[in-house]
Coordinates of C-alpha atoms and ligand atoms in Angstrom, one line a residue:
M16 CA -17.8 11.4 15.8
S17 CA -19.7 8.4 14.5
K18 CA -18.8 5.0 15.7
I19 CA -15.8 3.3 14.0
E20 CA -15.6 -0.4 14.3
F21 CA -12.0 -0.6 13.4
D22 CA -9.5 1.7 15.1
P23 CA -6.4 1.7 12.9
R24 CA -4.4 4.2 15.1
F25 CA -1.8 1.5 15.6
W26 CA -1.3 0.5 12.0
H27 CA 2.4 1.1 12.3
N28 CA 2.7 -1.9 14.6
I29 CA 1.8 -4.1 11.5
Q30 CA 3.8 -2.1 9.1
G31 CA 6.0 0.9 10.0
P32 CA 6.5 3.9 7.8
F33 CA 10.0 3.2 6.7
E34 CA 9.1 -0.4 5.8
M35 CA 6.0 0.8 3.8
D36 CA 8.2 3.1 1.7
V37 CA 11.0 0.6 1.3
S38 CA 8.8 -2.3 0.2
R39 CA 7.1 -0.2 -2.5
R40 CA 10.1 1.7 -3.7
F41 CA 10.1 0.5 -7.3
E42 CA 6.4 -0.4 -7.7
Y43 CA 5.3 2.2 -10.3
D44 CA 7.6 3.1 -13.1
E45 CA 7.3 6.3 -15.3
D46 CA 4.9 4.5 -17.7
S47 CA 2.5 3.4 -15.0
L48 CA 2.5 6.8 -13.4
E49 CA 1.7 8.4 -16.8
L50 CA -1.3 6.1 -17.1
I51 CA -2.5 6.8 -13.5
R52 CA -2.1 10.5 -14.2
R53 CA -4.3 10.2 -17.3
W54 CA -6.9 8.0 -15.7
L55 CA -7.2 10.4 -12.7
R56 CA -7.4 13.4 -15.1
L57 CA -4.4 15.0 -13.3
H58 CA -3.4 16.9 -16.4
D59 CA -6.8 18.7 -16.1
S60 CA -6.4 22.2 -14.6
Q61 CA -9.8 21.7 -12.9
V62 CA -8.2 19.2 -10.5
E63 CA -7.1 21.8 -8.0
V64 CA -7.9 20.1 -4.7
I65 CA -7.1 16.5 -4.0
V66 CA -8.0 14.5 -0.9
E67 CA -6.1 11.4 -0.2
V68 CA -7.5 9.1 2.5
G69 CA -5.5 6.5 4.4
S70 CA -2.3 8.1 3.2
G71 CA 0.0 6.2 5.6
S72 CA 3.7 7.0 5.1
G73 CA 2.8 9.3 2.2
Y74 CA 4.0 6.8 -0.4
F75 CA 1.2 7.6 -2.9
T76 CA 1.1 11.2 -1.8
E77 CA 4.6 11.6 -3.2
K78 CA 3.4 10.2 -6.5
L79 CA 0.5 12.6 -6.5
V80 CA 2.9 15.5 -5.9
E81 CA 5.0 14.2 -8.8
M82 CA 2.1 13.6 -11.1
T83 CA 0.6 17.1 -10.5
H84 CA 4.0 18.8 -10.6
G85 CA 3.2 20.3 -7.2
Q86 CA 0.4 22.4 -8.8
A87 CA -2.6 20.9 -6.8
K88 CA -3.5 21.3 -3.1
I89 CA -3.2 17.9 -1.6
V90 CA -4.9 17.2 1.7
C91 CA -4.2 13.8 3.4
V92 CA -6.3 12.1 6.1
E93 CA -4.6 9.4 8.2
P94 CA -5.5 8.1 11.7
D95 CA -2.1 6.7 12.7
D96 CA 0.0 9.4 14.3
V97 CA 3.3 7.7 13.7
L98 CA 2.6 7.2 9.9
R99 CA 1.1 10.7 9.5
R100 CA 4.0 12.5 11.2
Y101 CA 6.5 10.6 9.1
A102 CA 4.7 11.6 5.9
E103 CA 4.4 15.2 7.2
T104 CA 8.1 15.5 7.7
K105 CA 8.9 13.9 4.4
L106 CA 6.5 16.0 2.4
A107 CA 6.7 19.3 4.3
G108 CA 5.1 22.1 2.3
K109 CA 4.0 19.8 -0.4
A110 CA 0.8 18.4 1.2
E111 CA -1.3 19.0 4.3
F112 CA -2.0 16.3 6.8
L113 CA -5.1 15.8 9.0
S114 CA -5.9 13.2 11.6
G115 CA -9.1 11.3 10.8
Y116 CA -10.9 8.2 9.5
V117 CA -12.2 7.7 6.0
E118 CA -15.6 6.8 7.5
D119 CA -15.9 10.2 9.1
L120 CA -13.7 12.7 7.2
P121 CA -12.8 16.0 9.0
L122 CA -13.7 17.9 5.8
P123 CA -16.7 19.8 4.4
S124 CA -19.0 18.4 1.7
D125 CA -18.2 19.1 -1.9
Y126 CA -14.6 20.0 -1.0
A127 CA -12.4 18.1 -3.4
D128 CA -12.1 17.7 -7.2
L129 CA -10.6 14.3 -6.6
T130 CA -10.8 12.0 -3.6
V131 CA -8.5 9.0 -3.8
C132 CA -7.1 6.2 -1.7
H133 CA -4.2 3.8 -2.3
I134 CA -4.6 0.3 -0.7
L135 CA -7.1 1.3 1.8
L136 CA -10.5 -0.2 1.0
H137 CA -8.9 -3.7 0.9
N138 CA -8.3 -3.3 4.6
L139 CA -11.6 -1.9 5.8
P140 CA -14.5 -3.7 7.6
D141 CA -17.2 -1.7 5.7
I142 CA -16.3 -0.4 2.3
Y143 CA -19.7 1.2 1.7
K144 CA -19.2 3.6 4.7
A145 CA -15.8 4.6 3.3
V146 CA -16.9 5.2 -0.3
R147 CA -20.1 7.1 0.7
E148 CA -17.9 9.5 2.8
M149 CA -15.4 9.9 -0.1
V150 CA -18.4 10.8 -2.3
R151 CA -19.6 13.4 0.3
V152 CA -16.4 15.3 0.4
T153 CA -16.1 15.4 -3.4
R154 CA -17.7 18.1 -5.5
K155 CA -20.4 17.3 -8.0
G156 CA -18.7 16.2 -11.2
G157 CA -15.6 15.4 -9.3
I158 CA -13.8 12.0 -9.2
V159 CA -13.7 9.3 -6.5
A160 CA -11.0 6.8 -7.1
A161 CA -9.4 3.8 -5.4
I162 CA -6.3 1.8 -6.2
E163 CA -6.4 -1.6 -4.6
P164 CA -4.6 -5.0 -4.9
A165 CA -6.1 -7.0 -7.8
I166 CA -5.0 -10.6 -7.7
G167 CA -2.1 -10.5 -5.2
S168 CA 1.6 -10.0 -5.5
F169 CA 4.4 -12.5 -6.1
H170 CA 8.0 -12.2 -5.1
Y171 CA 10.5 -14.7 -6.5
Y172 CA 14.0 -15.2 -5.1
P173 CA 16.8 -17.1 -6.8
D174 CA 16.8 -19.6 -3.9
E175 CA 14.1 -22.2 -3.6
T176 CA 14.3 -22.6 0.2
L177 CA 13.9 -18.9 0.7
N178 CA 11.0 -18.8 -1.8
K179 CA 9.2 -21.6 0.2
L180 CA 9.9 -19.9 3.5
I181 CA 8.7 -16.5 2.2
E182 CA 5.5 -18.1 0.9
K183 CA 4.8 -19.5 4.3
V184 CA 5.6 -16.1 5.9
Q185 CA 3.2 -14.3 3.7
K186 CA 0.4 -16.7 4.4
A187 CA 1.0 -16.6 8.2
F188 CA 1.2 -12.8 8.1
G189 CA -2.2 -12.5 6.3
K190 CA -3.8 -15.0 8.6
S191 CA -2.5 -13.4 11.8
V192 CA -3.5 -9.9 10.9
W193 CA -6.9 -10.8 9.7
E194 CA -7.7 -13.1 12.6
L195 CA -6.7 -10.4 15.0
R196 CA -9.0 -8.0 13.3
T197 CA -12.0 -10.3 13.4
K198 CA -11.3 -11.1 17.0
L199 CA -10.7 -7.5 18.3
M200 CA -12.8 -5.6 15.9
K201 CA -16.0 -6.0 14.1
Y202 CA -14.5 -7.5 10.9
P203 CA -16.4 -9.8 8.7
R204 CA -15.0 -13.4 8.7
E205 CA -15.8 -13.6 5.0
K206 CA -13.8 -11.1 2.9
P207 CA -16.1 -10.6 -0.2
W208 CA -13.9 -7.9 -1.7
I209 CA -10.4 -9.3 -1.3
Y210 CA -8.9 -9.9 -4.7
K211 CA -12.4 -9.5 -6.3
P212 CA -12.2 -6.3 -8.3
A213 CA -15.8 -6.5 -9.5
Y214 CA -16.9 -6.0 -5.8
Y215 CA -15.5 -2.5 -5.8
V216 CA -17.4 -1.7 -8.9
K217 CA -20.6 -2.9 -7.3
V218 CA -19.9 -0.7 -4.3
F219 CA -19.1 2.4 -6.5
H220 CA -22.4 1.9 -8.4
E221 CA -24.4 1.5 -5.2
C222 CA -22.8 4.6 -3.6
G223 CA -24.3 6.6 -6.5
L224 CA -21.2 7.1 -8.6
T225 CA -21.6 7.3 -12.3
E226 CA -19.4 6.8 -15.4
I227 CA -17.4 4.1 -13.6
E228 CA -14.1 3.0 -15.1
I229 CA -11.8 0.2 -14.0
H230 CA -8.1 -0.1 -15.1
G231 CA -5.4 -2.5 -14.3
I232 CA -1.7 -1.8 -13.4
L233 CA 0.7 -4.7 -13.5
S234 CA 4.1 -3.8 -12.2
V235 CA 7.0 -6.1 -12.8
F236 CA 10.3 -5.5 -11.1
L237 CA 13.5 -7.4 -11.9
L238 CA 16.5 -6.8 -9.6
S239 CA 19.0 -7.2 -12.4
D240 CA 17.2 -4.7 -14.8
P241 CA 20.1 -2.7 -16.2
R242 CA 18.0 0.5 -16.4
R243 CA 18.4 1.0 -12.6
S244 CA 21.7 2.2 -11.3
R245 CA 23.8 -0.3 -9.2
N246 CA 23.9 2.3 -6.4
Q247 CA 20.1 2.6 -6.3
I248 CA 19.8 -1.2 -6.0
I249 CA 22.5 -1.4 -3.3
E250 CA 20.9 1.3 -1.3
W251 CA 17.6 -0.6 -1.6
L252 CA 19.2 -3.8 -0.4
K253 CA 20.7 -2.0 2.5
D254 CA 17.3 -0.5 3.4
R255 CA 15.7 -3.9 3.3
L256 CA 18.3 -5.2 5.6
K257 CA 17.6 -2.3 8.0
V258 CA 13.9 -3.1 7.9
L259 CA 14.6 -6.8 8.6
K260 CA 16.6 -5.8 11.7
E261 CA 13.9 -3.4 12.8
T262 CA 11.1 -5.9 12.5
E263 CA 12.6 -8.8 14.5
K264 CA 10.3 -8.5 17.5
Q265 CA 7.2 -7.8 15.3
D266 CA 8.0 -10.9 13.1
Y267 CA 8.1 -13.3 16.1
V268 CA 4.8 -11.9 17.5
I269 CA 2.8 -11.6 14.2
L270 CA 4.1 -14.7 12.4
K271 CA 3.8 -17.0 15.5
R272 CA 0.2 -16.0 15.8
G273 CA -0.2 -16.9 12.1
G274 CA 1.0 -20.4 12.8
L275 CA 4.8 -20.4 12.1
S276 CA 7.1 -22.0 14.6
K277 CA 9.9 -20.1 16.2
Q278 CA 12.4 -22.2 14.3
E279 CA 10.7 -21.4 11.0
I280 CA 10.7 -17.7 11.7
T281 CA 14.4 -17.8 12.7
R282 CA 15.3 -19.8 9.6
Y283 CA 13.4 -17.4 7.3
R284 CA 15.1 -14.4 8.9
Q285 CA 18.5 -16.0 8.6
K286 CA 18.1 -17.0 5.0
Y287 CA 16.7 -13.6 4.0
R288 CA 19.5 -11.8 5.8
Q289 CA 22.2 -14.0 4.2
Y290 CA 20.7 -13.3 0.8
L291 CA 20.7 -9.6 1.2
E292 CA 24.2 -9.5 2.8
K293 CA 25.7 -11.6 0.0
L294 CA 24.4 -9.1 -2.7
I295 CA 25.5 -6.1 -0.7
K296 CA 29.0 -7.6 -0.3
K297 CA 29.3 -8.7 -3.9
P298 CA 27.3 -6.3 -6.0
E299 CA 28.7 -7.8 -9.2
L300 CA 26.2 -10.7 -8.5
I301 CA 23.2 -8.3 -8.9
S302 CA 23.3 -8.5 -12.7
E303 CA 23.0 -12.3 -12.5
T304 CA 20.2 -12.4 -9.9
H305 CA 16.7 -13.0 -11.0
E306 CA 14.9 -11.7 -7.9
M307 CA 11.6 -10.5 -9.3
E308 CA 8.4 -9.0 -8.0
I309 CA 5.0 -8.8 -9.7
T310 CA 2.4 -6.6 -8.2
S311 CA -1.1 -6.2 -9.6
R312 CA -3.4 -3.3 -8.8
I313 CA -6.8 -2.1 -10.1
L314 CA -7.8 1.5 -10.3
I315 CA -11.6 2.1 -10.0
L316 CA -13.0 5.5 -10.5
G317 CA -16.4 7.1 -10.8
L318 CA -17.9 10.6 -11.0
K319 CA -20.1 12.2 -8.4
R320 CA -23.5 13.0 -10.1
E321 CA -24.1 16.7 -11.0
Ligands
SAM10 C1 -1.9 -0.6 3.5 S1 -1.7 1.0 4.2 C2 -1.5 2.0 2.8 C3 -0.9 3.3 3.1 C4 -0.7 4.2 1.9 N1 -1.9 4.6 1.3 C5 0.2 3.5 0.9 O1 -0.2 3.1 -0.2 O2 1.4 3.3 1.2 C6 -3.3 1.3 4.8 C7 -3.4 2.7 5.5 O3 -4.8 2.9 5.7 C8 -4.9 3.5 7.0 N2 -6.3 3.2 7.5 C9 -6.7 2.0 8.0 N3 -8.0 2.1 8.4 C10 -8.4 3.4 8.1 C11 -9.6 4.1 8.3 N4 -10.6 3.6 8.8 N5 -9.6 5.4 7.9 C12 -8.5 6.0 7.3 N6 -7.3 5.4 7.2 C13 -7.3 4.1 7.6 C14 -3.8 2.8 7.8 O4 -3.5 3.5 9.0 C15 -2.7 2.8 6.8 O5 -2.0 4.0 6.8

């Protein structure tokens, strides 16, 4: 196995599998999935074998199963045992799961019709290594694609104090995780690709891909949107409360390292818990609540030369 600078086998310590699924539960609606399906040519019967790298909790794998109506063979590669096993249990019989790194995939060359990742490149120390390896396992004429954060995400709560605290929490989280990576692993201090979509296109070009396309997906979620059932929303609020309880220890370690004081962390956790509990107790308030999330992603794809 070639040398890997970043060993992500403990990714679940930063974000556990349940938290991963809960936080993205409503990200893509039917319309977005239809667009992704079209861009990735998933309606094409020639897309028989799909490789997903960095599949984590299987969040995007589930979408792939849905978008292909279970007709394609989906092989996922993920180095974190906890995340991979969670996904394996959730998607038993619908996808195969292998342990491995995107920089050194345990698959033969020219294997897949489509090789895809969802929020992976954004986190890597060397994107070139990853994309070259994705190209290797893809057949000639096949597609290599990545869906990555475009310009960040924004979450608004109907409570200014909570908004300010959450803004601080997000900054501290990012700082803490990235600093740890630069300290413990060979991560560049500069992050030339973070929120710079054009950088991915440059990498795709330089890795020999052709007919490159880039698309944008803007997902806007409003808690009070009447198209979602009340029960679905209550279940989601309860799951978020469960995640909050499960991540207590992790919050104090990660956020403290990112510069938040113990008091600030406690205050954020209290405020957020109270917000969730209030809505769970009084669901009639949901229709008047303007909690909103905006998530921006780009989808880059290119063809492997014949
Ligand atoms: C932000 S998570 C995204 C997970 C999943 N694709 C999703 O969208 O929910 C990043 C994932 O990439 C995995 N990962 C990180 N470095 C990796 C590497 N070098 N090779 C393969 N996977 C990696 C992590 O273990 C984690 O599961």
